[in-house]
């Protein structure tokens, strides 16, 4: 049985049990502390610990009253880290209709009252009030996707970089391992010089970062403190003030933001906001297999902290017996934040690392032999990427498979088949299921290499026969081609083709399995007539739509920028979007085969009017 000291400390008593008198880094997380590689705060905490540093996590601190949770561990030698959660706090809290969700998946017993709105801003302001000179570093998806001027759906307005709203010093955006390692090494070497009594100040850290900029970080600078000054190679966006005045200028910014997030040779981005500039340093190269293995091979207990004994954490229940085999997604779907946060380049774990985690799961006392998922952001992209890296280094495409599959893309499913067979041969494994969504357009792609086409068929057969737990998730998202084009999704004709293959394999092997398609309403470019066609076509297929959602504008996606501005960021052509609650509800009703009603008011469960959400 794990001991209390097997987790990172969360209280002063636990710090003392570790034999520590002072901490180097203190992380504040808006999620419950689950010591598992699917939870970002645990990953960053374990990574810092592996460097020989002393780190603690304060999960879901009480932000009311005297702020005792923010004081209890004192001031760290290096910095405070704010990790607001695995999901954007507002997406986690509210539906597309701005209604409170039924539960908070990352809180004990699904409680809603343990997380503020915009915890990145709330926590940072408290820390800066209590410890004005201590560096505060932001990480996680909430800060990552709010690093520049962005549209906030819940406030219904443009907001500046979250660095301005929070008062924090630095953002590490995207996957945080590499910038966090570099940051800790730089502070230790240049500021603290291994002196136990020394502490880093925010002022000293910012001066240091101007001399030694860290990739994949964001700072705010005056015109005279921009590291190296303005360079000819910098991409200078339209200012925050220009964006406020002209939605078209705001939309045009995003093409550059997305392109530079997904290039192998990215440039630095600058955006003026008031008298200062937001400086976005280009990201690190994609993590190597060795680097990503290090992150997954850290000594996680894979369990919630003992403080939650007897309590249910919904997100943990979902992933406790799952294995993430890669990061990144080259699908580039317009509405998805995965490539914006993780990048389009696939970063795959080694077979040995994956099997080590599987064997660890097999030793868990409540494991019954069934892995719930052996996947990633998209289930079948493991070890895929460009064959010729020189071509990739000059590529600006946000998607490797839209509008067509890139000829340079290696679509070989053999490494994935090898993983499936090795996992299934592991002692203690009865069955491994694929719970992640499958890109059927990759399976149906006709390569010039017949061996790859044969392997795709073999993978499809293996997947449907042995790795479906009764229901296979796929995401056609819509049926109408002009909407799918805006979504960067393939034609719905491919869904017909894949469903025919799925049904044929099930019939041939006497399997009773379902294919579960995901659909979205109110996406930019989608009209009521388009939803009517979706309803008609899915009914013809005999589909009872379960996995459906109304489009939710989230920061830093093509779809969101189009929805807010009315212009597509790449073409600057006008695009219709259903914006009012009535329009959105009318589109959503087509999912349930009910005639849309006129003038539907937006309602909350408690009958009250919606309030404005403010940080």
Coordinates of C-alpha atoms in Angstrom, one line a residue:
X1 CA 0.0 0.0 0.0
X2 CA 1.3 3.5 -0.8
X3 CA 2.4 5.7 2.1
X4 CA 1.4 9.4 2.5
X5 CA 5.0 10.4 1.4
X6 CA 4.5 8.6 -1.9
X7 CA 2.5 11.7 -3.0
X8 CA 3.8 15.2 -3.4
X9 CA 3.1 17.1 -0.2
X10 CA 0.0 19.2 0.0
X11 CA 0.2 20.5 3.6
X12 CA 2.9 21.8 6.0
X13 CA 2.8 18.5 7.9
X14 CA 3.3 16.5 4.7
X15 CA 6.3 18.8 3.8
X16 CA 7.8 17.9 7.2
X17 CA 7.2 14.2 6.6
X18 CA 9.4 14.6 3.5
X19 CA 12.1 16.1 5.7
X20 CA 11.9 19.5 4.1
X21 CA 12.1 22.8 5.8
X22 CA 11.6 25.0 2.7
X23 CA 10.1 24.5 -0.8
X24 CA 11.6 25.4 -4.1
X25 CA 8.3 25.5 -6.1
X26 CA 4.7 25.5 -4.9
X27 CA 2.0 24.7 -7.4
X28 CA -1.6 25.8 -7.0
X29 CA -4.1 23.7 -8.9
X30 CA -7.8 24.2 -9.5
X31 CA -8.2 20.4 -9.9
X32 CA -8.2 17.8 -7.2
X33 CA -4.7 16.3 -6.8
X34 CA -4.6 13.0 -8.7
X35 CA -1.1 11.6 -9.0
X36 CA -1.5 10.4 -12.5
X37 CA 0.2 11.3 -15.9
X38 CA -3.2 12.6 -17.3
X39 CA -3.3 15.4 -14.7
X40 CA -1.0 18.3 -15.6
X41 CA -0.2 19.5 -12.1
X42 CA 1.0 16.0 -11.1
X43 CA 3.2 15.8 -14.3
X44 CA 4.9 19.2 -13.7
X45 CA 5.2 18.5 -9.9
X46 CA 6.8 15.1 -10.5
X47 CA 9.1 16.5 -13.2
X48 CA 10.4 19.2 -10.8
X49 CA 10.8 16.6 -8.1
X50 CA 12.9 14.5 -10.5
X51 CA 15.3 17.4 -10.8
X52 CA 16.1 17.1 -7.1
X53 CA 14.0 20.1 -6.2
X54 CA 11.4 20.3 -3.4
X55 CA 7.9 20.8 -4.7
X56 CA 4.4 20.8 -3.2
X57 CA 0.9 21.0 -4.7
X58 CA -2.0 23.0 -3.1
X59 CA -5.1 21.6 -4.8
X60 CA -8.3 23.6 -5.0
X61 CA -7.3 26.3 -2.4
X62 CA -10.1 28.3 -0.7
X63 CA -10.0 31.7 -2.4
X64 CA -12.3 33.3 0.1
X65 CA -11.7 34.8 3.6
X66 CA -8.1 35.1 4.9
X67 CA -6.5 33.1 2.1
X68 CA -4.9 30.6 4.6
X69 CA -4.4 28.0 1.9
X70 CA -2.2 30.4 0.0
X71 CA -0.2 31.2 3.1
X72 CA 0.2 27.7 4.7
X73 CA 3.4 26.7 2.9
X74 CA 5.0 30.1 2.8
X75 CA 7.1 31.5 0.0
X76 CA 9.1 29.2 -2.3
X77 CA 12.7 29.8 -3.2
X78 CA 12.0 29.7 -7.0
X79 CA 8.4 30.5 -7.9
X80 CA 4.7 29.9 -7.5
X81 CA 3.2 27.9 -10.3
X82 CA -0.5 28.3 -11.2
X83 CA -2.0 25.3 -12.9
X84 CA -5.8 25.9 -13.2
X85 CA -6.7 22.5 -14.4
X86 CA -6.9 19.9 -17.2
X87 CA -9.8 21.8 -18.8
X88 CA -10.5 25.4 -19.3
X89 CA -12.4 26.4 -16.1
X90 CA -15.3 28.0 -18.0
X91 CA -15.8 25.0 -20.3
X92 CA -15.5 22.8 -17.3
X93 CA -18.2 24.8 -15.4
X94 CA -20.7 25.9 -18.0
X95 CA -22.4 24.5 -21.1
X96 CA -22.7 26.2 -24.5
X97 CA -26.0 27.7 -23.2
X98 CA -24.1 29.1 -20.3
X99 CA -25.8 26.8 -17.9
X100 CA -24.1 25.2 -14.9
X101 CA -22.9 21.6 -15.8
X102 CA -24.3 18.7 -13.8
X103 CA -20.9 18.2 -12.1
X104 CA -17.3 19.3 -12.0
X105 CA -15.4 16.3 -13.3
X106 CA -12.1 17.2 -11.7
X107 CA -13.5 17.8 -8.2
X108 CA -14.3 15.4 -5.4
X109 CA -17.9 14.1 -5.7
X110 CA -18.2 16.5 -8.7
X111 CA -18.7 19.6 -6.5
X112 CA -19.0 22.9 -8.2
X113 CA -17.9 25.1 -5.2
X114 CA -14.2 24.2 -5.1
X115 CA -13.1 26.1 -8.2
X116 CA -13.6 29.8 -9.0
X117 CA -14.3 31.1 -12.5
X118 CA -10.9 31.9 -14.1
X119 CA -8.7 30.4 -11.4
X120 CA -5.6 31.5 -13.2
X121 CA -6.6 35.1 -12.6
X122 CA -8.0 34.6 -9.1
X123 CA -5.1 32.6 -7.7
X124 CA -2.4 34.8 -9.3
X125 CA -3.9 38.0 -7.9
X126 CA -4.1 36.5 -4.4
X127 CA -0.4 35.4 -4.6
X128 CA 0.7 38.7 -5.9
X129 CA -1.1 40.4 -3.0
X130 CA 0.4 38.2 -0.4
X131 CA 3.9 37.9 -1.9
X132 CA 4.4 40.9 -4.3
X133 CA 8.1 40.1 -5.1
X134 CA 7.6 36.3 -5.7
X135 CA 7.6 35.1 -9.3
X136 CA 4.2 33.7 -10.4
X137 CA 4.4 31.4 -13.5
X138 CA 1.2 30.4 -15.3
X139 CA 0.7 27.0 -17.1
X140 CA -2.1 24.8 -18.3
X141 CA -4.6 25.1 -21.0
X142 CA -6.5 28.1 -19.6
X143 CA -3.4 30.4 -19.7
X144 CA -1.9 28.8 -22.8
X145 CA -4.9 29.6 -25.0
X146 CA -5.3 33.1 -23.5
X147 CA -1.7 34.2 -24.1
X148 CA -2.7 36.9 -26.6
X149 CA -5.9 38.9 -27.3
X150 CA -8.7 36.4 -27.2
X151 CA -12.5 36.2 -27.4
X152 CA -14.2 35.2 -24.1
X153 CA -17.5 33.6 -24.8
X154 CA -18.7 33.8 -21.2
X155 CA -18.0 37.6 -20.9
X156 CA -18.9 38.1 -24.6
X157 CA -15.9 40.4 -25.3
X158 CA -12.3 40.5 -26.3
X159 CA -9.8 40.2 -23.4
X160 CA -6.1 41.1 -23.5
X161 CA -3.4 38.5 -22.6
X162 CA -4.1 36.8 -19.4
X163 CA -0.8 38.1 -18.1
X164 CA -2.4 41.5 -17.9
X165 CA -5.6 40.3 -16.2
X166 CA -3.7 38.1 -13.7
X167 CA -0.6 40.2 -12.9
X168 CA 1.5 37.1 -13.2
X169 CA 5.1 37.3 -14.6
X170 CA 5.4 34.5 -17.1
X171 CA 3.4 31.9 -19.1
X172 CA 4.7 28.5 -20.1
X173 CA 2.3 27.6 -22.9
X174 CA 1.6 24.3 -24.5
X175 CA 3.1 21.1 -23.0
X176 CA 4.9 22.5 -20.0
X177 CA 7.7 20.0 -19.4
X178 CA 10.5 21.5 -21.5
X179 CA 10.0 25.2 -20.6
X180 CA 9.7 24.2 -16.9
X181 CA 12.9 22.3 -16.9
X182 CA 14.7 25.2 -18.6
X183 CA 13.2 27.7 -16.2
X184 CA 14.2 25.8 -13.0
X185 CA 17.8 25.2 -14.4
X186 CA 18.1 28.9 -15.2
X187 CA 17.0 30.1 -11.8
X188 CA 19.2 27.7 -10.0
X189 CA 22.3 28.4 -12.0
X190 CA 21.9 32.2 -12.5
X191 CA 20.0 33.5 -9.5
X192 CA 20.3 31.1 -6.6
X193 CA 23.8 29.7 -7.2
X194 CA 22.9 26.6 -5.1
X195 CA 22.6 28.8 -2.0
X196 CA 20.0 27.3 0.3
X197 CA 19.0 30.7 1.8
X198 CA 18.6 32.5 -1.5
X199 CA 15.2 33.3 -3.1
X200 CA 14.4 34.4 -6.6
X201 CA 12.5 37.7 -6.9
X202 CA 10.2 38.5 -9.8
X203 CA 12.2 41.5 -10.8
X204 CA 15.5 39.5 -10.9
X205 CA 13.8 36.7 -12.8
X206 CA 12.4 39.1 -15.5
X207 CA 15.8 40.7 -16.0
X208 CA 17.3 37.2 -16.3
X209 CA 14.7 36.2 -18.9
X210 CA 15.4 39.2 -21.0
X211 CA 19.0 38.1 -21.2
X212 CA 18.2 34.4 -21.6
X213 CA 14.8 34.0 -23.2
X214 CA 13.2 30.6 -22.8
X215 CA 11.3 29.1 -25.7
X216 CA 7.6 28.5 -25.3
X217 CA 7.1 31.3 -22.8
X218 CA 5.3 34.6 -22.8
X219 CA 6.2 37.8 -21.1
X220 CA 5.0 41.4 -21.2
X221 CA 7.6 44.0 -22.0
X222 CA 8.0 47.7 -22.5
X223 CA 9.3 48.8 -25.9
X224 CA 12.8 49.1 -24.4
X225 CA 12.9 45.7 -22.7
X226 CA 11.9 43.4 -25.5
X227 CA 14.8 40.8 -25.5
X228 CA 17.1 41.7 -28.4
X229 CA 14.8 44.5 -29.5
X230 CA 12.3 44.2 -32.3
X231 CA 13.7 42.0 -35.1
X232 CA 12.9 41.8 -38.8
X233 CA 11.9 38.2 -38.3
X234 CA 9.3 39.0 -35.6
X235 CA 5.7 38.6 -36.5
X236 CA 3.9 41.8 -35.2
X237 CA 0.2 41.3 -34.8
X238 CA -2.5 43.9 -34.9
X239 CA -2.6 45.5 -31.4
X240 CA -5.2 44.7 -28.8
X241 CA -6.7 48.2 -29.3
X242 CA -7.0 47.6 -33.1
X243 CA -8.7 44.3 -32.4
X244 CA -11.2 46.0 -30.2
X245 CA -12.1 48.4 -33.0
X246 CA -12.1 46.1 -35.9
X247 CA -13.1 42.4 -35.7
X248 CA -11.6 41.7 -39.2
X249 CA -8.2 42.8 -37.9
X250 CA -8.7 40.5 -34.9
X251 CA -9.5 37.6 -37.2
X252 CA -6.5 38.2 -39.4
X253 CA -4.2 37.8 -36.3
X254 CA -5.2 34.2 -35.8
X255 CA -3.7 32.8 -39.1
X256 CA -0.2 33.8 -37.8
X257 CA -0.9 32.5 -34.3
X258 CA -1.9 29.1 -35.5
X259 CA 0.8 28.8 -38.2
X260 CA 3.6 29.7 -35.8
X261 CA 2.2 27.2 -33.2
X262 CA 2.5 24.4 -35.7
X263 CA 5.7 25.0 -37.5
X264 CA 9.1 23.4 -37.0
X265 CA 10.8 26.8 -37.7
X266 CA 8.5 29.2 -35.9
X267 CA 9.1 32.9 -35.4
X268 CA 8.6 35.1 -32.3
X269 CA 5.2 36.9 -32.1
X270 CA 4.7 40.4 -30.7
X271 CA 1.4 42.2 -29.9
X272 CA 1.1 45.7 -28.5
X273 CA -1.3 46.1 -25.7
X274 CA -1.5 49.6 -24.3
X275 CA 2.1 50.9 -23.9
X276 CA 3.6 47.4 -23.6
X277 CA 4.1 44.4 -25.8
X278 CA 3.1 40.8 -25.3
X279 CA 6.2 38.7 -26.4
X280 CA 5.5 35.1 -27.4
X281 CA 8.7 33.2 -27.7
X282 CA 8.6 30.4 -30.3
X283 CA 7.9 26.9 -29.0
X284 CA 10.5 24.2 -28.4
X285 CA 10.8 21.5 -31.1
X286 CA 8.3 18.6 -30.6
X287 CA 9.3 16.4 -27.7
X288 CA 11.5 13.4 -28.6
X289 CA 10.4 9.9 -27.6
X290 CA 13.0 9.9 -24.8
X291 CA 11.7 13.2 -23.5
X292 CA 8.1 12.1 -23.5
X293 CA 9.0 8.8 -21.9
X294 CA 10.7 10.7 -19.1
X295 CA 7.4 12.5 -18.4
X296 CA 5.3 9.3 -18.3
X297 CA 7.9 7.2 -16.4
X298 CA 7.9 9.4 -13.3
X299 CA 7.0 7.6 -10.0
X300 CA 3.2 8.3 -10.0
X301 CA 1.0 6.5 -7.6
X302 CA -1.7 6.7 -10.3
X303 CA -4.2 7.5 -7.4
X304 CA -6.0 10.5 -5.9
X305 CA -4.3 11.9 -2.8
X306 CA -5.5 10.1 0.4
X307 CA -7.4 13.2 1.5
X308 CA -10.0 12.1 -1.0
X309 CA -10.6 8.6 0.4
X310 CA -14.2 7.7 0.1
X311 CA -14.9 10.5 -2.5
X312 CA -15.5 10.1 -6.2
X313 CA -13.5 12.1 -8.7
X314 CA -15.3 11.6 -12.0
X315 CA -12.4 12.4 -14.3
X316 CA -10.2 9.9 -12.5
X317 CA -12.9 7.2 -12.7
X318 CA -12.8 7.7 -16.5
X319 CA -9.0 7.4 -17.0
X320 CA -7.8 5.2 -14.1
X321 CA -7.3 2.2 -16.3
X322 CA -6.4 4.0 -19.5
X323 CA -3.0 4.6 -21.2
X324 CA -2.1 7.6 -23.3
X325 CA 0.4 6.5 -25.9
X326 CA 1.1 9.8 -27.7
X327 CA 0.5 13.5 -27.7
X328 CA -0.3 15.9 -30.5
X329 CA -2.8 15.7 -33.4
X330 CA -2.4 16.6 -37.0
X331 CA -6.1 16.7 -37.8
X332 CA -6.2 20.4 -37.3
X333 CA -10.0 20.5 -36.7
X334 CA -11.1 24.1 -36.6
X335 CA -13.0 23.9 -33.4
X336 CA -10.5 21.8 -31.4
X337 CA -7.9 23.2 -29.0
X338 CA -5.7 20.0 -29.0
X339 CA -3.3 21.2 -31.8
X340 CA -3.4 24.7 -30.3
X341 CA -2.1 23.3 -27.0
X342 CA -0.2 20.1 -27.9
X343 CA 0.8 20.9 -31.5
X344 CA 0.2 19.0 -34.7
X345 CA 3.4 16.9 -34.5
X346 CA 2.8 13.5 -33.0
X347 CA 5.0 12.8 -30.0
X348 CA 4.9 9.1 -29.3
X349 CA 6.1 7.1 -26.3
X350 CA 8.3 4.1 -26.8
X351 CA 6.8 0.6 -26.7
X352 CA 8.8 -0.1 -23.5
X353 CA 7.4 2.9 -21.7
X354 CA 3.8 2.0 -22.7
X355 CA 4.3 -1.6 -21.5
X356 CA 5.8 -0.4 -18.2
X357 CA 2.6 1.6 -17.5
X358 CA 0.4 -1.3 -18.5
X359 CA 2.3 -3.6 -16.1
X360 CA 1.9 -1.0 -13.3
X361 CA -1.9 -0.9 -14.0
X362 CA -2.0 -4.7 -13.8
X363 CA -0.7 -4.5 -10.2
X364 CA -3.5 -2.3 -9.0
X365 CA -5.7 -4.2 -6.6
X366 CA -9.0 -3.2 -8.2
X367 CA -7.9 -3.9 -11.8
X368 CA -10.0 -6.6 -13.5
X369 CA -7.9 -7.0 -16.6
X370 CA -9.6 -4.5 -18.9
X371 CA -7.9 -1.4 -20.2
X372 CA -10.5 1.3 -20.9
X373 CA -8.4 3.1 -23.5
X374 CA -5.1 2.7 -25.3
X375 CA -5.1 5.9 -27.3
X376 CA -4.4 9.6 -27.5
X377 CA -6.0 12.8 -28.8
X378 CA -6.8 10.7 -31.9
X379 CA -6.6 7.0 -31.4
X380 CA -4.7 6.0 -34.6
X381 CA -1.9 8.5 -35.1
X382 CA 0.8 6.8 -33.1
X383 CA 4.3 7.1 -34.6
X384 CA 2.9 9.0 -37.7
X385 CA 4.5 12.1 -39.1
X386 CA 6.3 13.5 -42.2
X387 CA 8.7 11.2 -44.0
X388 CA 10.9 14.1 -45.2
X389 CA 11.5 16.4 -42.3
X390 CA 12.9 19.1 -44.7
X391 CA 9.5 19.4 -46.2
X392 CA 7.9 19.6 -42.8
X393 CA 10.3 22.4 -41.8
X394 CA 8.9 24.7 -44.5
X395 CA 5.2 23.6 -44.1
X396 CA 2.6 26.0 -42.8
X397 CA -0.4 23.7 -43.1
X398 CA -2.4 23.5 -39.8
X399 CA -3.6 20.1 -40.8
X400 CA -1.7 17.2 -42.4
X401 CA -5.0 15.5 -43.6
X402 CA -7.2 18.4 -44.7
X403 CA -8.2 19.3 -47.4
X404 CA -6.4 16.1 -48.4
X405 CA -3.9 13.7 -46.8
X406 CA -0.4 15.1 -47.3
X407 CA 1.7 13.0 -49.7
X408 CA 4.6 13.3 -47.2
X409 CA 2.6 11.9 -44.3
X410 CA 3.5 8.4 -43.1
X411 CA 0.2 6.7 -42.4
X412 CA 1.6 3.4 -41.4
X413 CA -0.5 1.6 -38.7
X414 CA 2.0 -1.2 -38.1
X415 CA 3.6 0.4 -35.1
X416 CA 0.2 0.7 -33.5
X417 CA -0.7 -2.8 -34.3
X418 CA 2.5 -3.9 -32.7
X419 CA 1.5 -2.0 -29.5
X420 CA -1.9 -3.6 -29.4
X421 CA -0.5 -7.1 -29.7
X422 CA 2.2 -6.5 -27.1
X423 CA -0.3 -5.0 -24.6
X424 CA -2.8 -7.8 -25.1
X425 CA 0.0 -10.4 -24.6
X426 CA 0.9 -8.8 -21.2
X427 CA 0.1 -11.0 -18.2
X428 CA -3.0 -9.7 -16.5
X429 CA -4.6 -8.1 -19.6
X430 CA -7.8 -9.7 -20.7
X431 CA -8.8 -7.0 -23.2
X432 CA -7.6 -3.5 -24.3
X433 CA -10.3 -1.2 -25.6
X434 CA -9.9 2.0 -27.7
X435 CA -11.9 4.7 -26.0
X436 CA -10.4 7.6 -28.0
X437 CA -11.9 8.8 -31.2
X438 CA -10.7 7.0 -34.4
X439 CA -9.9 9.0 -37.6
X440 CA -11.6 6.8 -40.2
X441 CA -10.3 9.1 -43.0
X442 CA -6.8 7.8 -42.2
X443 CA -8.1 4.2 -42.4
X444 CA -9.8 4.8 -45.7
X445 CA -6.9 6.8 -47.3
X446 CA -5.6 5.2 -50.4
X447 CA -1.8 5.4 -50.4
X448 CA 0.5 4.8 -53.4
X449 CA 2.1 2.2 -51.2
X450 CA -0.1 -1.0 -51.4
X451 CA 1.6 -2.3 -48.2
X452 CA 0.3 0.6 -46.2
X453 CA -3.2 0.1 -47.7
X454 CA -3.1 -3.5 -46.7
X455 CA -2.0 -2.5 -43.2
X456 CA -4.8 0.0 -42.8
X457 CA -7.3 -2.8 -43.6
X458 CA -5.5 -5.1 -41.1
X459 CA -5.7 -2.4 -38.4
X460 CA -9.4 -1.8 -39.1
X461 CA -10.2 -5.5 -38.7
X462 CA -8.1 -5.7 -35.5
X463 CA -9.7 -2.6 -34.1
X464 CA -13.3 -3.6 -34.8
X465 CA -12.9 -7.3 -33.8
X466 CA -10.9 -7.0 -30.7
X467 CA -10.8 -3.4 -29.3
X468 CA -14.4 -2.1 -29.3
X469 CA -16.2 -2.3 -26.0
X470 CA -19.5 -2.4 -27.7
X471 CA -19.4 1.1 -29.0
X472 CA -16.8 2.7 -31.3
X473 CA -16.4 6.5 -31.2
X474 CA -15.9 8.4 -34.5
X475 CA -16.4 12.1 -35.2
X476 CA -18.0 13.0 -38.6
X477 CA -19.3 16.2 -36.8
X478 CA -21.7 17.2 -39.7
X479 CA -23.1 15.9 -42.9
X480 CA -22.9 19.0 -45.2
X481 CA -19.7 19.5 -47.2
X482 CA -19.5 23.3 -46.9
X483 CA -19.8 23.1 -43.1
X484 CA -17.3 20.2 -43.0
X485 CA -14.9 22.3 -45.0
X486 CA -15.0 25.1 -42.4
X487 CA -14.5 22.4 -39.7
X488 CA -11.5 20.9 -41.6
X489 CA -13.3 17.6 -41.6
X490 CA -13.6 15.1 -44.5
X491 CA -16.8 14.6 -46.5
X492 CA -19.6 12.7 -44.8
X493 CA -19.4 10.2 -47.7
X494 CA -16.4 8.6 -45.9
X495 CA -18.6 8.0 -42.9
X496 CA -21.0 5.9 -45.2
X497 CA -17.9 4.0 -46.4
X498 CA -16.6 3.3 -42.9
X499 CA -20.0 2.3 -41.5
X500 CA -20.3 -0.2 -44.3
X501 CA -17.0 -1.7 -43.4
X502 CA -17.9 -1.7 -39.7
X503 CA -21.2 -3.4 -40.3
X504 CA -19.6 -6.0 -42.6
X505 CA -17.0 -7.0 -40.1
X506 CA -19.5 -7.2 -37.3
X507 CA -21.8 -9.4 -39.4
X508 CA -19.0 -11.6 -40.5
X509 CA -17.8 -12.2 -36.9
X510 CA -21.3 -12.3 -35.3
X511 CA -20.6 -9.2 -33.2
X512 CA -23.2 -6.8 -31.9
X513 CA -21.5 -3.5 -31.8
X514 CA -22.5 0.1 -32.4
X515 CA -20.7 3.0 -34.1
X516 CA -21.2 6.2 -32.1
X517 CA -20.8 9.3 -34.2
X518 CA -20.3 12.8 -32.8
X519 CA -22.1 15.8 -34.3
X520 CA -22.0 19.6 -33.6
X521 CA -24.7 22.2 -34.2
X522 CA -24.3 26.0 -34.6
X523 CA -20.8 25.7 -36.0
X524 CA -19.8 28.8 -38.1
X525 CA -21.3 28.3 -41.6
X526 CA -24.1 26.0 -40.4
X527 CA -27.7 27.1 -41.0
X528 CA -31.0 25.6 -39.9
X529 CA -31.3 24.1 -43.4
X530 CA -28.0 22.4 -42.9
X531 CA -29.2 20.9 -39.6
X532 CA -32.4 19.8 -41.3
X533 CA -30.3 17.9 -43.8
X534 CA -28.2 16.4 -41.0
X535 CA -31.3 15.2 -39.3
X536 CA -32.6 13.7 -42.5
X537 CA -29.4 11.9 -43.4
X538 CA -28.7 10.5 -40.0
X539 CA -32.3 9.3 -39.7
X540 CA -31.9 7.4 -43.0
X541 CA -28.9 5.7 -41.5
X542 CA -31.0 4.7 -38.5
X543 CA -28.9 6.7 -36.1
X544 CA -30.2 7.7 -32.7
X545 CA -28.0 10.7 -31.9
X546 CA -26.5 10.6 -28.5
X547 CA -23.0 12.2 -28.7
X548 CA -24.0 15.7 -29.8
X549 CA -23.1 19.2 -28.7
X550 CA -23.8 22.8 -29.4
X551 CA -20.7 24.7 -30.6
X552 CA -19.0 26.4 -27.7
X553 CA -16.5 29.1 -28.7
X554 CA -13.3 28.5 -26.7
X555 CA -10.2 30.7 -26.9
X556 CA -7.7 30.2 -29.8
X557 CA -9.5 28.2 -32.4
X558 CA -10.3 29.0 -36.0
X559 CA -14.0 28.4 -35.3
X560 CA -14.1 30.7 -32.4
X561 CA -12.4 33.6 -34.2
X562 CA -14.8 33.1 -37.1
X563 CA -17.8 32.9 -34.9
X564 CA -16.9 36.1 -33.0
X565 CA -15.6 38.2 -35.8
X566 CA -17.8 37.0 -38.7
X567 CA -14.7 36.6 -40.9
X568 CA -12.6 33.5 -41.6
X569 CA -9.0 34.1 -40.4
X570 CA -7.4 32.6 -43.5
X571 CA -9.6 34.1 -46.3
X572 CA -11.2 37.0 -44.4
X573 CA -14.4 36.1 -46.1
X574 CA -17.7 36.7 -44.2
X575 CA -19.2 33.6 -42.6
X576 CA -22.6 33.2 -41.0
X577 CA -22.9 32.0 -37.4
X578 CA -25.9 31.2 -35.3
X579 CA -25.3 33.4 -32.3
X580 CA -28.4 34.1 -30.3
X581 CA -29.7 31.6 -27.8
X582 CA -32.8 31.2 -29.9
X583 CA -30.8 30.5 -33.1
X584 CA -28.5 28.0 -31.3
X585 CA -31.4 26.2 -29.6
X586 CA -33.3 25.9 -32.9
X587 CA -30.3 24.3 -34.5
X588 CA -29.8 21.9 -31.6
X589 CA -33.4 20.7 -31.7
X590 CA -32.8 19.0 -35.0
X591 CA -30.6 16.5 -33.2
X592 CA -33.7 15.3 -31.4
X593 CA -36.1 15.2 -34.3
X594 CA -38.4 17.9 -32.9
X595 CA -39.7 20.8 -34.9
X596 CA -37.9 24.0 -33.9
X597 CA -40.1 26.5 -31.9
X598 CA -40.2 30.2 -32.5
X599 CA -38.5 32.7 -30.2
X600 CA -37.2 30.3 -27.7
X601 CA -35.9 32.2 -24.6
X602 CA -32.7 31.2 -23.0
X603 CA -33.5 29.6 -19.6
X604 CA -31.5 28.4 -16.7
X605 CA -32.5 25.5 -14.6
X606 CA -33.3 27.7 -11.6
X607 CA -35.4 30.1 -13.8
X608 CA -33.2 33.1 -13.1
X609 CA -31.5 35.3 -15.7
X610 CA -27.9 34.7 -16.6
X611 CA -25.3 36.9 -15.0
X612 CA -22.2 38.2 -16.6
X613 CA -19.1 36.2 -15.6
X614 CA -16.3 38.4 -14.5
X615 CA -12.9 37.4 -13.1

